[in-house]
Tab-separated table of C-alpha atoms and ligand atoms in Angstrom:
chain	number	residue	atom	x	y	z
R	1	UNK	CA	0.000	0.000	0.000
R	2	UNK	CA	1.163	3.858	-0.180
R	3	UNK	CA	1.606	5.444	2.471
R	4	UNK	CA	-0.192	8.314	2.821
R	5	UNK	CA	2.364	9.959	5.323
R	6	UNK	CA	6.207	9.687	4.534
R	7	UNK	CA	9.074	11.352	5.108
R	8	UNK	CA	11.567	12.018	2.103
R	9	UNK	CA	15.096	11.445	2.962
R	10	UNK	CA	17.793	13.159	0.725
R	11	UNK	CA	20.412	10.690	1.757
R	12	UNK	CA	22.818	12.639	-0.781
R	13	UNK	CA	22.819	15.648	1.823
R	14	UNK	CA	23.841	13.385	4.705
R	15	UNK	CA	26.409	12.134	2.852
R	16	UNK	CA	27.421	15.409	2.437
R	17	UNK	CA	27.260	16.966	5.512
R	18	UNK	CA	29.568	14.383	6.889
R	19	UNK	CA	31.886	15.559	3.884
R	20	UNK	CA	31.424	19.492	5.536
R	21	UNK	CA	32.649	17.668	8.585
R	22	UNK	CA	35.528	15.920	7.280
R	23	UNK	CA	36.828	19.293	5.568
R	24	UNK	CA	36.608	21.016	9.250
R	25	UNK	CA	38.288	18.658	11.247
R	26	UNK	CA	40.730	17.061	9.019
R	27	UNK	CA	41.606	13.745	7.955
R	28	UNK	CA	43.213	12.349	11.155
R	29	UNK	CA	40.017	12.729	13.887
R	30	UNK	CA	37.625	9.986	13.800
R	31	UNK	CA	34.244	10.909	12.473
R	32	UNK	CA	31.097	9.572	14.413
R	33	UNK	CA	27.451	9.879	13.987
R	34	UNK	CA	24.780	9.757	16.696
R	35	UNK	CA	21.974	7.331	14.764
R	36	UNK	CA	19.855	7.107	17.602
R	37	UNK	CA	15.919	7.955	17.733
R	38	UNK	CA	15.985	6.477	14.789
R	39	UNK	CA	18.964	8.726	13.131
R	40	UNK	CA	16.654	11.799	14.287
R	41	UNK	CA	14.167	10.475	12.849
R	42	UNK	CA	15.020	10.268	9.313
R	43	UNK	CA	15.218	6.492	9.347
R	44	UNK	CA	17.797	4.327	11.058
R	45	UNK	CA	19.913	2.156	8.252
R	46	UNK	CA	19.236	4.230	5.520
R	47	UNK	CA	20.798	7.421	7.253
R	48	UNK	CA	23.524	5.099	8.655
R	49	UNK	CA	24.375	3.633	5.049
R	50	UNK	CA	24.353	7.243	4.125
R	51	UNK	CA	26.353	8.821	6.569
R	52	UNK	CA	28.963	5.826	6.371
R	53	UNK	CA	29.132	6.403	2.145
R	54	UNK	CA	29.594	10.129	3.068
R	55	UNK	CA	33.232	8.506	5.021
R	56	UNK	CA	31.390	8.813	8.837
R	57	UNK	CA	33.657	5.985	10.822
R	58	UNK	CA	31.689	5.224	13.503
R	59	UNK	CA	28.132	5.592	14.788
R	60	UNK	CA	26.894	6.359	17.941
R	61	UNK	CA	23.342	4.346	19.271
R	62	UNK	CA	21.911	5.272	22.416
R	63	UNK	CA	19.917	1.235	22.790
R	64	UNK	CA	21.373	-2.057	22.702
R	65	UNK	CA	18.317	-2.324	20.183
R	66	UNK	CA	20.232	-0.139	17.427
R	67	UNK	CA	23.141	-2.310	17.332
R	68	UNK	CA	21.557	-5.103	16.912
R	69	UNK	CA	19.157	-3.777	13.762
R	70	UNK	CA	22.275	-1.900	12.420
R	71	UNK	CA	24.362	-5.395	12.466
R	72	UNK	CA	21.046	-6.966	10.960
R	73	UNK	CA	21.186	-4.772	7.954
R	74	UNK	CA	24.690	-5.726	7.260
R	75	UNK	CA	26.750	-2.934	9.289
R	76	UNK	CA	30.058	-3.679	9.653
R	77	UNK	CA	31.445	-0.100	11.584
R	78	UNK	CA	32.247	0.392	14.405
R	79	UNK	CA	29.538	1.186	16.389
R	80	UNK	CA	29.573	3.025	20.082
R	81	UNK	CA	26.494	2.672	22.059
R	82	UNK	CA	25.814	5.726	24.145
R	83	UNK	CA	23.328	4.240	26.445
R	84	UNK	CA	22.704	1.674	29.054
R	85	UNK	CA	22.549	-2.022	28.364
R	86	UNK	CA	20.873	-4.537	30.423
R	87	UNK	CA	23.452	-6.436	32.260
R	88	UNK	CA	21.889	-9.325	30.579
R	89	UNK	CA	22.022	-7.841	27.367
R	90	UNK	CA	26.226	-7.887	27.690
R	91	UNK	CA	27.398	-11.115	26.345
R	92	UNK	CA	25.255	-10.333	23.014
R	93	UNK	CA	26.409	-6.715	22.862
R	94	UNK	CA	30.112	-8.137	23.000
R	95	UNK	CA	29.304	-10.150	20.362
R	96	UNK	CA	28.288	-7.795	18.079
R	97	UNK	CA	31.495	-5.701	18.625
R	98	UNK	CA	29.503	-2.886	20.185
R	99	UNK	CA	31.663	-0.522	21.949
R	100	UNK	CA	30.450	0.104	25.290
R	101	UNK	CA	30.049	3.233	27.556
R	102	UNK	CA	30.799	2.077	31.317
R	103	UNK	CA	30.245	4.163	34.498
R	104	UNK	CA	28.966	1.461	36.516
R	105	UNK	CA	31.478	-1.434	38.276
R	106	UNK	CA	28.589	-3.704	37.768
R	107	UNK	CA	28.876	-3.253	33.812
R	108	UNK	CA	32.713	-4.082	34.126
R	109	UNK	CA	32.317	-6.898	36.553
R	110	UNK	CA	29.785	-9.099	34.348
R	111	UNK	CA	31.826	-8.497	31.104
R	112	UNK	CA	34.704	-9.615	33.417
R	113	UNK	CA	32.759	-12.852	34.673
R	114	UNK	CA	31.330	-13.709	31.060
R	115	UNK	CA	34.768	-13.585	29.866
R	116	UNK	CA	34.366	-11.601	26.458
R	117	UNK	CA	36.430	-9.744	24.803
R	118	UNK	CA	35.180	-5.818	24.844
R	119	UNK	CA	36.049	-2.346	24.058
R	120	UNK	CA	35.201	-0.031	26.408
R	121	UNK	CA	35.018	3.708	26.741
R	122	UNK	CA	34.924	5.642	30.440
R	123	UNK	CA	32.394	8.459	30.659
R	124	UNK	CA	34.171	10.845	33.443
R	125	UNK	CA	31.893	13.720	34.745
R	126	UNK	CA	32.848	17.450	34.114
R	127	UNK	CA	29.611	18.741	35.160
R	128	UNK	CA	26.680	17.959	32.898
R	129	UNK	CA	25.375	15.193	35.502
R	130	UNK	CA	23.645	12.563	33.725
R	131	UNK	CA	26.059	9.472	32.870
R	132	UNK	CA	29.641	9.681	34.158
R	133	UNK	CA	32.229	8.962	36.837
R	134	UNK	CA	33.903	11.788	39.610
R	135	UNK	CA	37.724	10.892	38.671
R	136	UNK	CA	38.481	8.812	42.287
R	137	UNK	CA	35.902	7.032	40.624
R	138	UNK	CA	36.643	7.219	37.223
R	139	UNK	CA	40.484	5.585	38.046
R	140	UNK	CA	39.140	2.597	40.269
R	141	UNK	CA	36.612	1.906	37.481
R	142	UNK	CA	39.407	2.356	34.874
R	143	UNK	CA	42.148	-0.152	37.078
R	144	UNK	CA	38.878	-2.498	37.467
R	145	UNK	CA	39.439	-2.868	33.753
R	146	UNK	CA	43.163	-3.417	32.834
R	147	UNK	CA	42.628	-6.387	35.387
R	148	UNK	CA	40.150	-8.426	33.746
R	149	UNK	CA	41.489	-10.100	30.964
R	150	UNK	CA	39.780	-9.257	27.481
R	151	UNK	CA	38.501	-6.122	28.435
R	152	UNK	CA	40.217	-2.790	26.647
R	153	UNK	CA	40.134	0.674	27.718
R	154	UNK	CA	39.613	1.793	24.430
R	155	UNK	CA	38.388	5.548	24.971
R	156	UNK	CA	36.953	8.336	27.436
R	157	UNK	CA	34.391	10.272	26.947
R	158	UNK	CA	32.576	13.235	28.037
R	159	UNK	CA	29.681	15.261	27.070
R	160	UNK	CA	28.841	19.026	26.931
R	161	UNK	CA	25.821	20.656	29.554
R	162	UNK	CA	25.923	24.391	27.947
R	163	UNK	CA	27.248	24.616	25.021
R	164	UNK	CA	24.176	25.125	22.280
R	165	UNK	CA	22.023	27.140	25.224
R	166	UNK	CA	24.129	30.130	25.222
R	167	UNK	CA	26.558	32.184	22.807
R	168	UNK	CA	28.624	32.546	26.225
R	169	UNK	CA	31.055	29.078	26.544
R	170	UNK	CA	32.932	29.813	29.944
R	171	UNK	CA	30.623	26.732	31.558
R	172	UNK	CA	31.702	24.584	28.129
R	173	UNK	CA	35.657	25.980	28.534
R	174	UNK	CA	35.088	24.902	31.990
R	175	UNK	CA	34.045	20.937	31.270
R	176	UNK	CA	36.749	20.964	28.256
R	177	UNK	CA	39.342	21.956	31.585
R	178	UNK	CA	37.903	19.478	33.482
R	179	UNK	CA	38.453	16.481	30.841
R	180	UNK	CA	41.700	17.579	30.152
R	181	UNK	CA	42.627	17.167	33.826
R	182	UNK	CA	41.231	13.526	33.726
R	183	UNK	CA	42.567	12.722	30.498
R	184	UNK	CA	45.806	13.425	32.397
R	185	UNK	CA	45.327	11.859	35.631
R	186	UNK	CA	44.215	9.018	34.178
R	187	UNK	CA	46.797	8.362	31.389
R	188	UNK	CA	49.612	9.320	34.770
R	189	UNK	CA	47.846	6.155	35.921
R	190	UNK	CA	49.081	4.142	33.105
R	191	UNK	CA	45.994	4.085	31.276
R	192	UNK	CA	46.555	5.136	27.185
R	193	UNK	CA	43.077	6.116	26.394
R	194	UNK	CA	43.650	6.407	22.929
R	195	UNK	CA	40.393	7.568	21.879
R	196	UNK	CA	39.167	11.012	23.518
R	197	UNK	CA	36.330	12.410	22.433
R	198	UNK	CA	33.285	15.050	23.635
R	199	UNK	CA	32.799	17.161	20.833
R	200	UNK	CA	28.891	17.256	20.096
R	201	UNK	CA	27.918	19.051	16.930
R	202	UNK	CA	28.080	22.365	18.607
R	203	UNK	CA	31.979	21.850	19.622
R	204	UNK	CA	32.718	20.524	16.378
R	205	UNK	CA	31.303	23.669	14.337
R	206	UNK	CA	32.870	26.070	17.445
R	207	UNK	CA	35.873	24.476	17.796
R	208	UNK	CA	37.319	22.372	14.796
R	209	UNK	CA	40.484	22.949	15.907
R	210	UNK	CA	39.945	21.398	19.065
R	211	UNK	CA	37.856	17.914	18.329
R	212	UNK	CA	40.556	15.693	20.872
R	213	UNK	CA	40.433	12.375	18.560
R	214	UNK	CA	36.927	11.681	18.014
R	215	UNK	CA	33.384	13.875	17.539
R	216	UNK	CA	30.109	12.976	17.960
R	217	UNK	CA	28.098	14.889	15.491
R	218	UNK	CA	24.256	14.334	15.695
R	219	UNK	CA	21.734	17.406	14.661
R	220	UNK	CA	24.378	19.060	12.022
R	221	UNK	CA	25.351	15.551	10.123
R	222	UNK	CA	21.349	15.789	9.268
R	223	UNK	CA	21.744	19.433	8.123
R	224	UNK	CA	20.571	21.182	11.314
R	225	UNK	CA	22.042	23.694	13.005
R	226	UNK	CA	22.237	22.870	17.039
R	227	UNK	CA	21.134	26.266	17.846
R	228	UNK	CA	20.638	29.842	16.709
R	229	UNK	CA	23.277	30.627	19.584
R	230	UNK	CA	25.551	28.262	18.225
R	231	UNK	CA	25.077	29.903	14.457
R	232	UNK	CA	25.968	33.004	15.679
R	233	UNK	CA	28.732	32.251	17.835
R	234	UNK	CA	30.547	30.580	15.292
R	235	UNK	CA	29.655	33.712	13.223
R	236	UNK	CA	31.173	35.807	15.871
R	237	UNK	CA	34.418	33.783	15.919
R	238	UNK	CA	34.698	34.330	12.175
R	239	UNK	CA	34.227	30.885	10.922
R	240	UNK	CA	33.073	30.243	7.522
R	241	UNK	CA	29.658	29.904	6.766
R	242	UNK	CA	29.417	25.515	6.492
R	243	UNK	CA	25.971	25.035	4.172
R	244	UNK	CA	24.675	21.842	6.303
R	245	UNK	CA	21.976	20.393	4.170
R	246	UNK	CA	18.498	19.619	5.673
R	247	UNK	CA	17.772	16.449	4.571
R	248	UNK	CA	13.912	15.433	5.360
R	249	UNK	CA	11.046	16.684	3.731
R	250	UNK	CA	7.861	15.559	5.655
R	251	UNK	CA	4.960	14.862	3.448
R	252	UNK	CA	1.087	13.663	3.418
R	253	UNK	CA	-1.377	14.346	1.111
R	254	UNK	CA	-4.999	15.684	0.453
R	255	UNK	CA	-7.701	13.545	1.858
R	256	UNK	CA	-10.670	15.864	1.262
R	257	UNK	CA	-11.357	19.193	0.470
R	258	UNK	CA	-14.639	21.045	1.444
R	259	UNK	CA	-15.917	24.670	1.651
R	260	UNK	CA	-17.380	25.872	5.297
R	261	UNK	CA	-19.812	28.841	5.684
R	262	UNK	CA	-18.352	31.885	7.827
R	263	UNK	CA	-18.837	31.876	11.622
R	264	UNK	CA	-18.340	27.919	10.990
R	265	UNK	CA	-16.454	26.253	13.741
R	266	UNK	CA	-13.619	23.509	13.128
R	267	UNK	CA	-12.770	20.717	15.159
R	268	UNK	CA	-12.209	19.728	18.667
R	269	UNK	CA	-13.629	22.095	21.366
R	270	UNK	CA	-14.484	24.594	18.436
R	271	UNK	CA	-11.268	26.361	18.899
R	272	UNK	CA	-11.315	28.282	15.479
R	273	UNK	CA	-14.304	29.442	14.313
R	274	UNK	CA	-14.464	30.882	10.321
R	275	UNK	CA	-14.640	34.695	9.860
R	276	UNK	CA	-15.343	34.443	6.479
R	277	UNK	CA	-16.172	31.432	3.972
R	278	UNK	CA	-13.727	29.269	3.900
R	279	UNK	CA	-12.233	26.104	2.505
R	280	UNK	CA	-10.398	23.423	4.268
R	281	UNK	CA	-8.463	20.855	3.028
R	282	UNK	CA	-8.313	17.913	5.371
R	283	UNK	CA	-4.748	15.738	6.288
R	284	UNK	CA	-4.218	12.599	7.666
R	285	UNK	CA	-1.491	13.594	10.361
R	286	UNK	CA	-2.151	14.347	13.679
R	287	UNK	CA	-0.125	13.822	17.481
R	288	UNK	CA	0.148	10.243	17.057
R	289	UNK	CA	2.091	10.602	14.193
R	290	UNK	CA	4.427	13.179	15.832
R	291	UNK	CA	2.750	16.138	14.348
R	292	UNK	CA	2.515	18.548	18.007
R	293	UNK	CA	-0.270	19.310	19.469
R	294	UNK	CA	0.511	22.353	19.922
R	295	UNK	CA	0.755	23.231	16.482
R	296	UNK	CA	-3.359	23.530	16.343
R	297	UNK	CA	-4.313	27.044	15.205
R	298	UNK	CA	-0.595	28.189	14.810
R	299	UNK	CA	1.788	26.274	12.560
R	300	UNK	CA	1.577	26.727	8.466
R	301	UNK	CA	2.049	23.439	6.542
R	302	UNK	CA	2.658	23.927	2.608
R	303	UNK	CA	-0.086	22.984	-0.726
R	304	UNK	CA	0.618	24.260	-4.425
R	305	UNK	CA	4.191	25.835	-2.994
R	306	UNK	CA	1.790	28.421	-0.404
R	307	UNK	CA	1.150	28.514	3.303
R	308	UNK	CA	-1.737	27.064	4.668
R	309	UNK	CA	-2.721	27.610	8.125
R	310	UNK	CA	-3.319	25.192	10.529
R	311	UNK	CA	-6.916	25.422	11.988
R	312	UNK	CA	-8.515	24.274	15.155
R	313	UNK	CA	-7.152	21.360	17.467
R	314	UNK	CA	-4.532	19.063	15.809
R	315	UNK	CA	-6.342	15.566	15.730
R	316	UNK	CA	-4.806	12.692	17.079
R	317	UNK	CA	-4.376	11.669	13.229
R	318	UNK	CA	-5.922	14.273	11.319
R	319	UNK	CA	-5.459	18.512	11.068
R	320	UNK	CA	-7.726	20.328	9.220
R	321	UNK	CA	-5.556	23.467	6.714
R	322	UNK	CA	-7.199	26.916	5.283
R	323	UNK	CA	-6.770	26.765	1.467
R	324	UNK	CA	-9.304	29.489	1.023
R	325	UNK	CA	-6.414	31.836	-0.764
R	326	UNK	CA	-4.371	29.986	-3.111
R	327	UNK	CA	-6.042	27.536	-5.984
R	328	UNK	CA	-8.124	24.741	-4.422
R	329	UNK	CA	-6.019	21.583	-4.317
R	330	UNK	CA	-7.418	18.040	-5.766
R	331	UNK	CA	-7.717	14.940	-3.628
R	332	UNK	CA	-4.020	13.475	-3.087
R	333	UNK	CA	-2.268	16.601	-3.806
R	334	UNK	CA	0.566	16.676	-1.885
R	335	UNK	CA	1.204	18.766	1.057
R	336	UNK	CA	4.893	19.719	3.011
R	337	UNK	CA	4.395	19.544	6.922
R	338	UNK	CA	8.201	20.158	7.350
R	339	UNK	CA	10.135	20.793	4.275
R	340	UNK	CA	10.728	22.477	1.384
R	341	UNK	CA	7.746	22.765	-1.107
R	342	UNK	CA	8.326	25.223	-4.321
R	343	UNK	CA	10.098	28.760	-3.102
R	344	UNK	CA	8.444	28.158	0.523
R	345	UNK	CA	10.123	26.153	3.386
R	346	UNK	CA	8.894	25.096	7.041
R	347	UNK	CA	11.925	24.222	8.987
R	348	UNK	CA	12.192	22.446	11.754
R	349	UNK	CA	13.217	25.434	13.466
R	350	UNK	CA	10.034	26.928	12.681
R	351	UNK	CA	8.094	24.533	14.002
R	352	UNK	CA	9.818	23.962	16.626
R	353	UNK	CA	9.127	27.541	17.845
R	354	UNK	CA	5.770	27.056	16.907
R	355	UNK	CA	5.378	23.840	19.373
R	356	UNK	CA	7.559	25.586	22.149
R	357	UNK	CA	10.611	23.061	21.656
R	358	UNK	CA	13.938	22.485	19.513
R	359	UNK	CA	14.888	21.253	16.361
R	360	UNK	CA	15.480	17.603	17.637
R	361	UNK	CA	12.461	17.038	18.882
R	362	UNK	CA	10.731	18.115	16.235
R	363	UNK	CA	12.603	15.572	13.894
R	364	UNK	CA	13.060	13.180	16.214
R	365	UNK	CA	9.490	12.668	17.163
R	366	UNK	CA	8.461	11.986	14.136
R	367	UNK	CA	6.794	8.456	14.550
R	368	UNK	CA	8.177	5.423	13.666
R	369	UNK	CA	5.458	4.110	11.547
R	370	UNK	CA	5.933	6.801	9.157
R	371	UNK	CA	7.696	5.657	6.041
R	372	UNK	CA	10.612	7.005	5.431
R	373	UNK	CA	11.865	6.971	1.412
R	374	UNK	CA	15.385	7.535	0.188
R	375	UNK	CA	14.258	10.516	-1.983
R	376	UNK	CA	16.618	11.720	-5.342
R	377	UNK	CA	18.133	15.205	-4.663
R	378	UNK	CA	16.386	18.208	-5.788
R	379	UNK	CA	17.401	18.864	-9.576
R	380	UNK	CA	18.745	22.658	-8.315
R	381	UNK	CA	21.112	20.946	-5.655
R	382	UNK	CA	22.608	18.620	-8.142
R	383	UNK	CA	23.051	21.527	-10.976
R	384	UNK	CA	24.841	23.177	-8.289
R	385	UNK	CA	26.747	20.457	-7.556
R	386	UNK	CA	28.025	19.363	-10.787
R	387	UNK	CA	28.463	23.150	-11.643
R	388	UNK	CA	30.208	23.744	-9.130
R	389	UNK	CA	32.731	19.975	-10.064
R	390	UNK	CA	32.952	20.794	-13.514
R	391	UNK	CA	31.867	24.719	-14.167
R	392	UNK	CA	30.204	23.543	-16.949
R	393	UNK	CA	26.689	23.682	-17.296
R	394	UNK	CA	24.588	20.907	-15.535
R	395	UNK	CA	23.462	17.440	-16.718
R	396	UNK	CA	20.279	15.997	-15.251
R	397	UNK	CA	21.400	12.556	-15.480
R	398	UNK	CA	21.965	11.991	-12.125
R	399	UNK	CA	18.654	13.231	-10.765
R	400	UNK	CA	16.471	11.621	-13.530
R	401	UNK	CA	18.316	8.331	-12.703
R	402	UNK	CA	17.604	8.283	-9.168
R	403	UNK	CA	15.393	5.864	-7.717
R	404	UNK	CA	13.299	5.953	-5.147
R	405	UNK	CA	13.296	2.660	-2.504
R	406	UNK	CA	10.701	3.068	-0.198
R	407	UNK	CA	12.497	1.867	3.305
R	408	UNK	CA	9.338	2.129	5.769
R	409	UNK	CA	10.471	-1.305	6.976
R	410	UNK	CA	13.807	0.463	8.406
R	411	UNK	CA	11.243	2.962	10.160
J	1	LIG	C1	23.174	12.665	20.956
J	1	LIG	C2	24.549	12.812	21.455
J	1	LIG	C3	25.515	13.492	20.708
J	1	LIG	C4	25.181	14.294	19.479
J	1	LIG	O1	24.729	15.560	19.898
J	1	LIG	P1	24.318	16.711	18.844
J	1	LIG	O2	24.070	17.907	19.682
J	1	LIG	O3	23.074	16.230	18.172
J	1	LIG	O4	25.454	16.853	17.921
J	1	LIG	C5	26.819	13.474	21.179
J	1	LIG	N1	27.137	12.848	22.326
J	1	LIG	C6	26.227	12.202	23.089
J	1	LIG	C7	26.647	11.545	24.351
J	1	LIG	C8	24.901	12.176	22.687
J	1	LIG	O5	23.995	11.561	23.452
């Protein structure tokens, strides 16, 4: 069956934006990317095939569930999960070569006891406080480790509290001093630590000077900018504009259209009522598919390439949009929730002010059972792109050759 809500994925631009990545930090840091919530939504192997072709070396998971469907589909990275596993869970999670985050001696003990062979990376706290070790703790965990046979202390790891909130980085200097200091103390101990990493996407657009051997990139490798804060900061410290490339476009189309009287109300608890005729045109998206609730009577979604408002309630799977100004559309026209559609554009930013929250959750929210499709590159991108290869003028061959797979089962 089609779907009649999907998500386009322009896998080309992840690719790319790991390329943007690769220019600003050089050829000798390892490049990671954070695939979890379902790669931000925009579809778990297909983004990670992507970002992989696009020269990412590792990616980051936050479940033991990721690494296990990544493996599935034929993965063969290295992949570093970010969150908790079971203790259970460990003997499979060795098995599939996951690198492991440990802050607990319990984590250490029953790889220890199982006997596997395991590559593990110490998350040290410099003052974020969710996962990580004080270093007293930190060094008994890290000794615990050299002495069981099989286990390696592979890496360390850290991660950034305030460092996309704010244009002002003294608390994000502060937590780069403080993992310098355990870096030290804990290679004095003997420990090598060859990997260091806690570069976020924020750090690695702020400070590609400084990315220690690893970053974790997550909201830029899918084209999005952490922050406004963060744009303008690295504005401010005179870096180069980078052109990330949004890469998801989501989509539904017309179910109905139908013209209301004025002083007509719409929808739940008749929160909109009609000050003049007007006609609707009625989508099948609503909260359960991710679409915020609190995007009734406020956010803009696109028909025909113009804005049409949201109004009334959102539905838990349909919203009801005022076409009354442009050209009424037909049944199964297609309309851009987030997106580009013709010369207009919703981004994520946009509605994530709209719904009172950030970028990532707007994309990451995004339900799972929404089919996500490895869409061809919009013809302008790729004349830009081989114009700007060959200076010649443009060939369409790549765009009219490009197929679209329909990968809802990756979803
Ligand atoms: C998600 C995540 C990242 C990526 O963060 P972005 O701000 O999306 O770049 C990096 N490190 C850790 C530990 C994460 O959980």
């Amino acid at each position: 069956m089609r779907p009649l809500i999907w998500c386009d994925i322009d896998t080309a631009a992840l690719a790319e934006n790991v390329r943007v990545f690769r220019r600003l930090v050089g050829p000798d840091v390892l490049l990671s990317v954070a695939v979890k919530a379902n790669a931000y939504g925009h579809g778990l192997v297909p983004a990670a095939r992507a970002f992989l072709a696009g020269g990412a070396d590792w990616l980051c998971v936050h479940a033991p569930e990721e690494v296990r469907a990544l493996r599935a589909a034929g993965v063969t990275s290295p992949i570093y999960l970010l969150g908790p596993a079971h203790l259970d869970d460990l003997a499979e999670l060795a098995a599939l070569e996951a690198r492991l985050v440990v802050y607990n001696a319990e984590t250490v003990d029953r790889l220890a006891a199982l006997g596997v062979r395991a590559r593990l990376h110490l998350k040290v706290e410099t003052g974020n406080h969710r996962q990580g070790l004080e270093l007293p703790e930190a060094l008994a965990l890290a000794d615990r480790i050299r002495a069981a046979p099989g286990l390696t202390l592979e890496g360390v790891a850290s991660h950034f509290a305030n460092i996309e909130d704010t244009t002002d980085h003294r608390y994000a200097r502060y937590q780069l001093g403080r993992f310098e200091e355990a870096v030290a103390a804990l290679r004095a101990a003997g420990h090598a630590l060859p990997i260091r990493h806690i570069a976020n996407s924020a750090a690695a657009l702020l400070w590609p000077d400084h990315p220690f051997d690893m970053v974790r990139l997550g909201i830029s490798a899918y084209g999005l900018w952490p922050s406004r804060e963060t744009r303008v900061a690295a504005a401010l410290q005179g870096h180069a504009e980078v052109g990330l490339r949004p890469a998801l476009t989501w989509k539904t189309r017309v179910a109905q259209v139908k013209d209301i009287p004025e002083g007509a109300a719409v929808g739940y608890g008749l929160t909109f009522v009609t000050s003049r005729p007007t006609r609707l045109a009625i989508l099948p998206v609503g909260y359960a598919d991710g679409y915020d609730r609190q995007l009734g009577n406020l956010a803009h979604v696109l028909i025909g390439g113009r804005r049409a408002p949201v109004r009334g309630r959102v539905c838990m799977n349909i919203i009801m949009v005022d076409v009354t100004d442009g050209p009424a559309p037909a049944l199964e026209d297609e309309a851009v929730l987030l997106g580009a559609q013709g010369d207009e554009r919703i981004s994520a930013e946009a509605m994530a002010g709209w719904a009172g929250t950030i970028n990532y959750e707007v994309v990451a929210r995004i339900g799972a059972q929404v089919a996500r499709v490895e869409a061809p590159r919009p013809l302008e991108a790729v004349e830009d792109a081989l114009y700007r290869a060959t200076g010649s003028s443009a060939s369409t061959a790549e765009a009219s050759s490009a197929s679209r797979k329909p990968t809802s089962a990756d979803g």
